[in-house]
Coordinates of C-alpha atoms in Angstrom, one line a residue:
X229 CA 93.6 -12.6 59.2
X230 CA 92.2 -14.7 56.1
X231 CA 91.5 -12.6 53.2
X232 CA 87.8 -12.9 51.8
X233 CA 87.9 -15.3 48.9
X234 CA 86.6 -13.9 45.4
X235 CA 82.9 -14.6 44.9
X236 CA 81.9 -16.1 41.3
X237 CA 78.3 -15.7 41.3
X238 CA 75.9 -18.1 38.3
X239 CA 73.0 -16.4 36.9
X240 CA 70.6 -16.5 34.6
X241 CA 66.5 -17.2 33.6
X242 CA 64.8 -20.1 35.5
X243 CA 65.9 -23.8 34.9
X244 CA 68.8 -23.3 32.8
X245 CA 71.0 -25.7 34.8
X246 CA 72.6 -23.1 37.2
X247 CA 72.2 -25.3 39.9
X248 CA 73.5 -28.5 38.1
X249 CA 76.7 -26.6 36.9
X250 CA 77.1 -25.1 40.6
X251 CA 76.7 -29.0 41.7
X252 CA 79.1 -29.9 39.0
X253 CA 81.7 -27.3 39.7
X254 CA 81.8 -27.4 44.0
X255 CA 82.3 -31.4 43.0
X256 CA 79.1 -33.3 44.7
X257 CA 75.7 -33.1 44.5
X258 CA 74.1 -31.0 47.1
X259 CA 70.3 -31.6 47.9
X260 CA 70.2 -29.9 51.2
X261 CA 67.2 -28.5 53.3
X262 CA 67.6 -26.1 55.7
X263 CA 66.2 -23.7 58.4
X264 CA 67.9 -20.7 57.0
X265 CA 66.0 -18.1 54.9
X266 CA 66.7 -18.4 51.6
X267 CA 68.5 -21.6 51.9
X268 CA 65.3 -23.7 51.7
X269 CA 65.3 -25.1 48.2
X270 CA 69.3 -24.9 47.3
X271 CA 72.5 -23.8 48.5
X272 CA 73.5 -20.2 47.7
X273 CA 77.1 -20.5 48.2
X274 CA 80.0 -23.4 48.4
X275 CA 84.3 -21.9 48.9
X276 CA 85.4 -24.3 46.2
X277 CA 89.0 -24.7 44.9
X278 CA 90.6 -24.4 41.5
X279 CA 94.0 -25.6 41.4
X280 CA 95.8 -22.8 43.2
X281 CA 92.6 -20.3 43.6
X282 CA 90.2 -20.6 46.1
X283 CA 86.9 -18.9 45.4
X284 CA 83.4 -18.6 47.0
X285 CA 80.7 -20.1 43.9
X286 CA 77.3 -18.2 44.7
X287 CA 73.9 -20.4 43.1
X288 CA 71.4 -17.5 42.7
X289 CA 68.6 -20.3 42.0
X290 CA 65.7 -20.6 40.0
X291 CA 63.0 -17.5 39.9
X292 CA 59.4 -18.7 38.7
X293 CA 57.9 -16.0 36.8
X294 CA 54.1 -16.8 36.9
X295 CA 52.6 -17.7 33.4
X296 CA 51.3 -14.1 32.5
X297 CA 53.7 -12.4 34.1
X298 CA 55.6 -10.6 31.1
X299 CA 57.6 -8.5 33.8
X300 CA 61.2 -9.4 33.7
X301 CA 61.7 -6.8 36.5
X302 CA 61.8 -9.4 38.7
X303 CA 64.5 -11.3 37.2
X304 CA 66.8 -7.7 37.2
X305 CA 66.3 -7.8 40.8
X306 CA 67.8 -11.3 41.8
X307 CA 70.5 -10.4 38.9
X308 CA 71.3 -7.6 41.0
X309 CA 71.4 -9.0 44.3
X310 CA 73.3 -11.7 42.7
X311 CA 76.7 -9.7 41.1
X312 CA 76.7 -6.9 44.0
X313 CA 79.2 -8.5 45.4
X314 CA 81.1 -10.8 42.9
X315 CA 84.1 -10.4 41.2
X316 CA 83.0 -12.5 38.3
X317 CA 80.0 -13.2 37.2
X318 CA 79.0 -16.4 34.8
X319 CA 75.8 -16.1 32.7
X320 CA 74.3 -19.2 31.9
X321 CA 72.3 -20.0 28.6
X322 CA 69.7 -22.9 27.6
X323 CA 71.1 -24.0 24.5
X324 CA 68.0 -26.0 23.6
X325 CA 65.7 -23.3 24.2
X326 CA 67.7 -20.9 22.1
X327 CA 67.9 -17.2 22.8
X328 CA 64.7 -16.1 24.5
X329 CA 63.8 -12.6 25.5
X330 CA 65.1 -13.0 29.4
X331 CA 68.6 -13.8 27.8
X332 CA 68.5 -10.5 25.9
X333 CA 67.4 -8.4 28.7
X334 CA 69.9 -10.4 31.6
X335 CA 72.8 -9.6 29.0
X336 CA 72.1 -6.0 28.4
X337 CA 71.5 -5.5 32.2
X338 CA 75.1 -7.4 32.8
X339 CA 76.7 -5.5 30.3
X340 CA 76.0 -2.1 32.1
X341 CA 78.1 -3.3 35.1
X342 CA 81.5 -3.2 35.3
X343 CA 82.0 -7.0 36.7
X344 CA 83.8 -9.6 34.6
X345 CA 81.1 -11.4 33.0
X346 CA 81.8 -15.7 31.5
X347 CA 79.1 -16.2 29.0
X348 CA 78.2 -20.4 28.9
X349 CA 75.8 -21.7 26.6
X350 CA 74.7 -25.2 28.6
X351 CA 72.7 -28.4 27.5
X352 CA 74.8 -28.7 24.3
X353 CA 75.9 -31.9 23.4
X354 CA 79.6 -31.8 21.9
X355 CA 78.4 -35.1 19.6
X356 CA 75.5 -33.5 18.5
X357 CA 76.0 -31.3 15.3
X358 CA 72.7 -29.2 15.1
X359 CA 73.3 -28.8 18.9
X360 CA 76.9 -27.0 18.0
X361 CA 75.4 -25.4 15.3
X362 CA 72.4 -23.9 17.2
X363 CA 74.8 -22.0 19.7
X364 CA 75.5 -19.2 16.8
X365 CA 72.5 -17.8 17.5
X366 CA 73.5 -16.5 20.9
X367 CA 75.9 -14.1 19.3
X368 CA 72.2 -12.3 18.4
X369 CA 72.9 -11.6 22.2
X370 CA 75.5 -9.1 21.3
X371 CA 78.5 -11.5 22.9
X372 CA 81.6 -11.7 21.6
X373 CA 82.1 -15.3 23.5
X374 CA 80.6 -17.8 25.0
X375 CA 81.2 -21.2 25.6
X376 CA 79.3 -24.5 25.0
X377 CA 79.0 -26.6 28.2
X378 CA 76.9 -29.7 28.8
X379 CA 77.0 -29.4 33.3
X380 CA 74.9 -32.6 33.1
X381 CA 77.5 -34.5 31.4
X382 CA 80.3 -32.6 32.3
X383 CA 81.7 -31.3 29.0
X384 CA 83.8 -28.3 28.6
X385 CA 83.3 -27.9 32.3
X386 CA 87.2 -28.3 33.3
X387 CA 87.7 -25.1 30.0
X388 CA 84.7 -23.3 31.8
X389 CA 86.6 -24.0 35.3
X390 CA 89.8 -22.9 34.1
X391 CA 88.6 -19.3 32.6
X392 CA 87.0 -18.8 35.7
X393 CA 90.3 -19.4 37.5
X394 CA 92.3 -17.0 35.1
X395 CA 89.7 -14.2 35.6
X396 CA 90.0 -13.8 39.3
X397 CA 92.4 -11.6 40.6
X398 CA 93.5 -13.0 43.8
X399 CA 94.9 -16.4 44.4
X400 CA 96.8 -19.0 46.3
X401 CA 95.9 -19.9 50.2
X402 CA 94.2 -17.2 52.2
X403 CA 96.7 -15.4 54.1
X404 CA 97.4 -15.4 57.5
X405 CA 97.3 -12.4 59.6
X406 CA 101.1 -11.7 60.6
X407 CA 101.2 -9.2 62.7
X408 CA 98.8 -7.3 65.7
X409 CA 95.7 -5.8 64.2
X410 CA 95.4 -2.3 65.8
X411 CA 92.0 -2.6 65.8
X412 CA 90.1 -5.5 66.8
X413 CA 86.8 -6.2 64.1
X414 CA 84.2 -7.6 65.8
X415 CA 81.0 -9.2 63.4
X416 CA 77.4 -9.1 65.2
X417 CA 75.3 -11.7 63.4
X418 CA 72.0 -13.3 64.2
X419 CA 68.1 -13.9 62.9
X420 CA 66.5 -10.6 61.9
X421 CA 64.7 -8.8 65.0
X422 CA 67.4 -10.4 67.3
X423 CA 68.7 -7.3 68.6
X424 CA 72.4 -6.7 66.6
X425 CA 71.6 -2.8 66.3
X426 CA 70.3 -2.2 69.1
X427 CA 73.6 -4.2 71.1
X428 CA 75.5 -1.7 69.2
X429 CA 73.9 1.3 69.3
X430 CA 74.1 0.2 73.5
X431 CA 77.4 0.0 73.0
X432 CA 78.5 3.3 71.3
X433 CA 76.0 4.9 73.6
X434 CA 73.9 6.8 70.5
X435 CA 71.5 6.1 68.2
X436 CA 74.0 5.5 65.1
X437 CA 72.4 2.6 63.8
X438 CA 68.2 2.4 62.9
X439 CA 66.9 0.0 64.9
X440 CA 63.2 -1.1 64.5
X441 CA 60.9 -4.1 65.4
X442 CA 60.4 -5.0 61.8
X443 CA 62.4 -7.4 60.7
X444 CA 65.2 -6.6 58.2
X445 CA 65.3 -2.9 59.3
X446 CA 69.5 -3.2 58.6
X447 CA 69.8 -3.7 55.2
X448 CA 74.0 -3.9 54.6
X449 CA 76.8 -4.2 57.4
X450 CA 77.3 -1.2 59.3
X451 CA 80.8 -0.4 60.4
X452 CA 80.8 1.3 64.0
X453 CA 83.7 2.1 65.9
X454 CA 84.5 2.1 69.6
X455 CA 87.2 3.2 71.7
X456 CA 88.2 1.6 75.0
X457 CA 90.7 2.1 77.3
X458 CA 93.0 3.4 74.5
X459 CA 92.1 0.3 72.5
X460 CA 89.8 0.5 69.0
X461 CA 87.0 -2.0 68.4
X462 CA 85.0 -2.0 65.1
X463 CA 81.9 -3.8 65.5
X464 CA 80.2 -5.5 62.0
X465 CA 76.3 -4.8 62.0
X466 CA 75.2 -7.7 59.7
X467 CA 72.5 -7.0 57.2
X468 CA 69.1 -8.6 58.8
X469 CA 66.9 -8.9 55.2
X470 CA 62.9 -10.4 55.1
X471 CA 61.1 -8.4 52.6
X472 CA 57.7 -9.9 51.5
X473 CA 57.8 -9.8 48.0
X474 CA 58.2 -12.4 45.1
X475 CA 61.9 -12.7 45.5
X476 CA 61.6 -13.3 49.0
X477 CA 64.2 -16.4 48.8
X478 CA 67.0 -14.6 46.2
X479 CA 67.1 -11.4 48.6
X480 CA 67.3 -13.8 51.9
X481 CA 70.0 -15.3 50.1
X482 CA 71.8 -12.5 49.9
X483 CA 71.1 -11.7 53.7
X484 CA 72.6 -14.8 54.8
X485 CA 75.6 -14.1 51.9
X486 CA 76.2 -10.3 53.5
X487 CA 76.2 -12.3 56.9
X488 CA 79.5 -14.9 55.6
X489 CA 81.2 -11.4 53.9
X490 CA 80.9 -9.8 57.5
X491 CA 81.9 -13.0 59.5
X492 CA 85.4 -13.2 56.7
X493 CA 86.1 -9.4 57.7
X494 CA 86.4 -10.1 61.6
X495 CA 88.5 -11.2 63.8
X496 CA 85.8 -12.5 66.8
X497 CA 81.8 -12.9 65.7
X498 CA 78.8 -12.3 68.6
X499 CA 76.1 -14.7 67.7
X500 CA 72.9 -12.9 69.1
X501 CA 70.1 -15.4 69.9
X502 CA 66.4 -14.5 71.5
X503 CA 66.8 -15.5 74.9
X504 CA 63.2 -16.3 75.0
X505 CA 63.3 -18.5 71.9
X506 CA 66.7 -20.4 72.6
X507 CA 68.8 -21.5 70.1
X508 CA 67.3 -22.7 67.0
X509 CA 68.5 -24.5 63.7
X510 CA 69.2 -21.2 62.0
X511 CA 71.2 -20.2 65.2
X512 CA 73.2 -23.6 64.7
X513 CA 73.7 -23.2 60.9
X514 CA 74.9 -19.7 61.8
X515 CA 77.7 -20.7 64.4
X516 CA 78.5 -23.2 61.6
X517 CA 79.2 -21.0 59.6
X518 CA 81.4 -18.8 62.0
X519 CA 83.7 -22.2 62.5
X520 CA 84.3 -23.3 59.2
X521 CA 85.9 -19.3 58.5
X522 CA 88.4 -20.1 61.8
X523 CA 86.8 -17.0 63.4
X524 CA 86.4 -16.9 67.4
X525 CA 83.1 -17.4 68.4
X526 CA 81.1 -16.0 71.4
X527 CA 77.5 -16.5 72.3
X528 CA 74.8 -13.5 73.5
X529 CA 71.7 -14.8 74.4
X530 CA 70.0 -11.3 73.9
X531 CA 66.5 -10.1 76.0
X532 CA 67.2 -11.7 79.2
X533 CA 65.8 -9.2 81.2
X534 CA 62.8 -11.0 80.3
X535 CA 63.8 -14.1 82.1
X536 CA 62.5 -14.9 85.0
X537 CA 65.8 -15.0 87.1
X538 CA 64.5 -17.1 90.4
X539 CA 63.5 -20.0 88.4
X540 CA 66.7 -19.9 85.6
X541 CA 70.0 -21.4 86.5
X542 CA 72.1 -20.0 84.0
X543 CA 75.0 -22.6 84.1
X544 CA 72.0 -25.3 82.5
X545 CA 71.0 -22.6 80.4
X546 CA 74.9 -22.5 78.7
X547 CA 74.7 -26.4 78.6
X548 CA 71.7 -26.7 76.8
X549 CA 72.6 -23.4 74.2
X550 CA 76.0 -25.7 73.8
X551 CA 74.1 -28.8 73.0
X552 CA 72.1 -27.1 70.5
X553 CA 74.9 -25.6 68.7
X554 CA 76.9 -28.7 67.9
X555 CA 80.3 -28.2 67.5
X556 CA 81.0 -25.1 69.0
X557 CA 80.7 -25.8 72.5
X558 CA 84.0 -24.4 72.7
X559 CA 82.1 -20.8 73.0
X560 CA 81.5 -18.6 75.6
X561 CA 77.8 -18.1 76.3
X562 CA 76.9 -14.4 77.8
X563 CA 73.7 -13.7 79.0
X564 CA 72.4 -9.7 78.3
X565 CA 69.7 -7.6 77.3
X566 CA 70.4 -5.1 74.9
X567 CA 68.1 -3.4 75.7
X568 CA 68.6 -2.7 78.6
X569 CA 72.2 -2.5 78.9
X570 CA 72.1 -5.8 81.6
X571 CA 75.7 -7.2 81.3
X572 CA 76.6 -5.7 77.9
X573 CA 79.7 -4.2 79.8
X574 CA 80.6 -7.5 80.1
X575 CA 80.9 -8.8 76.8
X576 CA 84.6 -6.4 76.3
X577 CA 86.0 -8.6 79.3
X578 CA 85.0 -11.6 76.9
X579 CA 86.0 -10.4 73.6
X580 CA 89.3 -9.7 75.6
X581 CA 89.9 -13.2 77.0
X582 CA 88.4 -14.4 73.6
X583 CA 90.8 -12.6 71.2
X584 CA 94.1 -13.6 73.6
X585 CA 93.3 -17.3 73.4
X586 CA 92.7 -16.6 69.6
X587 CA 95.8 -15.5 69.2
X588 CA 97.8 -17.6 71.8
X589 CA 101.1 -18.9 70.7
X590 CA 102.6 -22.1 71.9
X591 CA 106.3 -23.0 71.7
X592 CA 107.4 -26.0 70.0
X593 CA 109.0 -27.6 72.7
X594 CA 105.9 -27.3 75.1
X595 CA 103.9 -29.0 72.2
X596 CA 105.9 -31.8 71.2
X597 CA 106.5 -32.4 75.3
X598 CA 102.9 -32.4 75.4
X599 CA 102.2 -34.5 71.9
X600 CA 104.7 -37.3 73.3
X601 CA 103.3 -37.5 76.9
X602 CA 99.7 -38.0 75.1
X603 CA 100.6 -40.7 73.0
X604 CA 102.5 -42.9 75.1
X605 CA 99.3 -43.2 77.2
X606 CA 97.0 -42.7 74.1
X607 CA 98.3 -43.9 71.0
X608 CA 96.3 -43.6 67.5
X609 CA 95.1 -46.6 66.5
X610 CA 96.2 -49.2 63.8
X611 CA 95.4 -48.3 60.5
X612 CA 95.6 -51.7 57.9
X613 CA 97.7 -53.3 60.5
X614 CA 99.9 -50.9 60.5
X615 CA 101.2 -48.7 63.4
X616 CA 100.6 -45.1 63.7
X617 CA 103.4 -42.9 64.5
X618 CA 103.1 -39.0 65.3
X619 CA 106.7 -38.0 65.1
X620 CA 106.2 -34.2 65.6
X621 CA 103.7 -30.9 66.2
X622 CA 104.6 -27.2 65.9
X623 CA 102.0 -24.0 65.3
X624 CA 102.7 -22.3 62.2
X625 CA 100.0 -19.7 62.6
X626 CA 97.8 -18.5 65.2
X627 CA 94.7 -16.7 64.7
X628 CA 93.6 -19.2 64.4
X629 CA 95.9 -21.4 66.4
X630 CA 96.9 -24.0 63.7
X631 CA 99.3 -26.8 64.6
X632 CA 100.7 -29.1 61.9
X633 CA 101.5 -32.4 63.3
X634 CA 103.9 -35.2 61.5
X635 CA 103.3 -38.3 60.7
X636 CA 103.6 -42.0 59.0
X637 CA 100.2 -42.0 57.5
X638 CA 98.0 -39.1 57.3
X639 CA 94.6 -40.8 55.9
X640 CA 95.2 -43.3 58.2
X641 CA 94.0 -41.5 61.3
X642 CA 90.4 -41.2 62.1
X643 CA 88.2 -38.6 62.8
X644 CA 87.6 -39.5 66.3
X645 CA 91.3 -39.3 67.2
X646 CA 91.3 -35.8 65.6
X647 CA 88.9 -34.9 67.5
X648 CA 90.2 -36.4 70.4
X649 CA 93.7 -34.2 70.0
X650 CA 91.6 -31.1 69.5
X651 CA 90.0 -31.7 73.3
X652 CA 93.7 -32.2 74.5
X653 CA 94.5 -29.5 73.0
X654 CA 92.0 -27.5 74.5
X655 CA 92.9 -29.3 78.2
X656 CA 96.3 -28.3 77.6
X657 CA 96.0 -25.0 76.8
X658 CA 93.5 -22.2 77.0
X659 CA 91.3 -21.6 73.8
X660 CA 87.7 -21.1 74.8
X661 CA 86.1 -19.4 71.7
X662 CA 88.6 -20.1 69.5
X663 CA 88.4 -22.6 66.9
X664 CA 91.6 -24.9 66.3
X665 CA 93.0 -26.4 62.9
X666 CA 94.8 -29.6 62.8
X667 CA 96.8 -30.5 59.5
X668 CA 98.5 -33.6 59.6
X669 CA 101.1 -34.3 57.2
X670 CA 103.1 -37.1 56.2
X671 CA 106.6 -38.2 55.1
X672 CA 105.3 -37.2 51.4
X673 CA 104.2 -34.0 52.5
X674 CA 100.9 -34.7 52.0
X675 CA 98.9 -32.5 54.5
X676 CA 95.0 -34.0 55.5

């Protein structure tokens, strides 16, 4: 199983470039609007690699203090939400505005945690003199060092980059789980109000989780476990947060960021959608976000007792939730209520087909007999006139099944033939709710 990447989270007061240097670091500007809570006005989190280090980079975004508000409670509070789960922590400065009293306070609140904490003055031009010169004054801070970074014009960012590298811990390519799990981890995610505590709390037969019909009711993940037929399940209760307050978008943020942790930690994720609703944006982000961690996907549309069942036909029900969640039509869809127990029973028989194909193994010889067969009556196309060859496929890993497949040219074979291979793949074999990884490598070693 992948191990959870190290979380470097950027703070600091309103509009000292936190989202620039987040931009600046991840490598491309982001400008993305989305359906998610707390993912409105900028993205709270990109996996980004340094060199060898991979590493989750959290954007805790701008908080707009109202103009008499002299409250820097408020600030704490996002601060907090921000570092509760980072390993490192990089406070930002606005070297043209100088030290103001929300540095002061952010610093002295830092410096009673025990994270690692990168101290950046920003806006500095390295040409400018006074500019150099008027970073001194954020020793009055009480740091012993900071740096002076310009994210707009990228200066000092590669130093900044590689501090941040030497400070985390853990390193090189996730790892990949080699051996049986005795338990199987099992991540319930979904919209607040959707029904995750009450799915479990059906499942484990008691009460053990608070369940409620206000929103947000969960406030962490839960772990609960479950023994079946001599086998152990631990089911993920994912935080469900909506408080109506002022820093309504930095603690949604974390919601959705508690959601990823859980989804890292599991081997298969239930995505719980209102039945009544159908699947929405949020729902589609959220399944996203289960495929790009290569975890095994399964799909509960929850509170289907209240569907009428004489006018529902539930195989164009599990086309239509497909087509809304693009790109993971790979998934099981389950039909339940949680509430009242109707078909949760069935869900283990899933999770058990699920977790097999997740973990499915296919010999080398089958794959290559297979990868020849489908290119003599499918080859890849020409790439700048030149032929494309796939000498050879074997599966390294599994669980995720990931195949590495030889080749002449790498970059030269399109996305649509990738994608093609994957749906062979998935003819050839059985991997509903699994998600696959190609690498293709050529004769450099180059893998794409």
């Amino acid at each position: 199983m992948n191990g959870q990447k190290p979380i470097v989270a950027i703070v600091g007061r309103p509009n000292v470039g936190k989202s620039t240097l987040f931009n600046r670091i991840i490598g491309w500007n982001k400008t993305i609007v989305e359906d998610i809570p707390g993912v409105t006005r900028d993205r709270v989190y990109e996996d980004t690699r340094w060199k060898e280090k991979e590493f989750t980079l959290v954007d805790t975004g701008g908080l707009s203090l109202g103009e008499d508000d002299q409250d820097y409670s408020l600030i704490k509070e996002q601060i907090d939400v921000a570092i509760s789960e980072a390993e490192l922590v990089v406070m930002l400065f606005d070297g043209r505005d100088g030290v103001l009293p929300q540095d002061s306070e952010i610093v002295r609140y830092l410096r009673k945690t025990e994270k690692k904490v990168i101290y950046a003055v920003n806006k500095i031009d390295h040409g400018n003199i006074k500019q150099i010169l008027k970073t001194y004054e954020f020793y009055g801070t009480g740091t012993d060092d900071f740096m002076a970074i310009s994210a707009l014009h990228n200066q000092n960012i590669y130093e900044l980059v590689e501090q941040i590298a030497s400070c985390i811990e853990t390193s090189g390519q996730p790892e990949e789980e080699s051996e049986e799990s005795e338990e199987t981890r099992i991540a319930v995610i979904g919209k607040p109000n959707v029904g995750k505590s009450t799915l479990v709390n059906r499942i484990l037969g008691e009460q053990r989780l608070i369940t409620s019909s206000t929103p947000g009711t969960t406030r962490d993940s839960i772990d609960s476990v479950y023994e079946k037929d001599g086998k152990k399940y631990v089911f993920i209760d994912t935080a469900g947060i909506r408080r109506k307050s002022r820093i309504d978008a930095a603690v949604e943020k974390h919601s959705v960021f508690r959601a990823i942790r859980s989804i890292e930690r599991a081997h298969i994720v239930l995505l719980m959608i209102d039945g009544q609703e159908g699947p929405t944006h949020h729902d589609s982000r959220l399944a996203e976000l289960v495929k790009g961690r290569n975890r095994a996907l399964i799909i509960l549309l929850n509170k289907w007792d209240l569907a009428p069942e004489d006018i529902v036909d539930p195989e164009e029900v599990e086309e239509v939730t497909k087509e809304k969640l693009i790109g993971v039509d790979y998934a099981p869809v389950l039909m339940i209520s949680a509430l009242t127990g109707k078909k949760v029973g069935r869900i283990f028989d899933v999770v058990e087909r699920v977790e097999s194909n997740f973990k499915r193994k296919i010999s080398t010889g089958k794959l290559n007999r297979f990868l020849e067969d489908l290119t003599k009556r499918h080859p890849p196309p020409v790439y700048r006139r030149k032929e494309i060859k796939l000498f050879y496929i074997s599966q390294p890993f599994n669980a995720p099944p990931t195949f590495t497949i030889f080749t002449n040219s790498a970059k030269g074979i399109p996305e649509n033939y990738r994608r093609f291979l994957e749906k062979k793949l998935r003819e050839y074999a059985d991997f509903e709710g699994s998600p696959l990884k190609l690498l293709f490598r050529d004769r450099e070693g180059k893998e794409v």
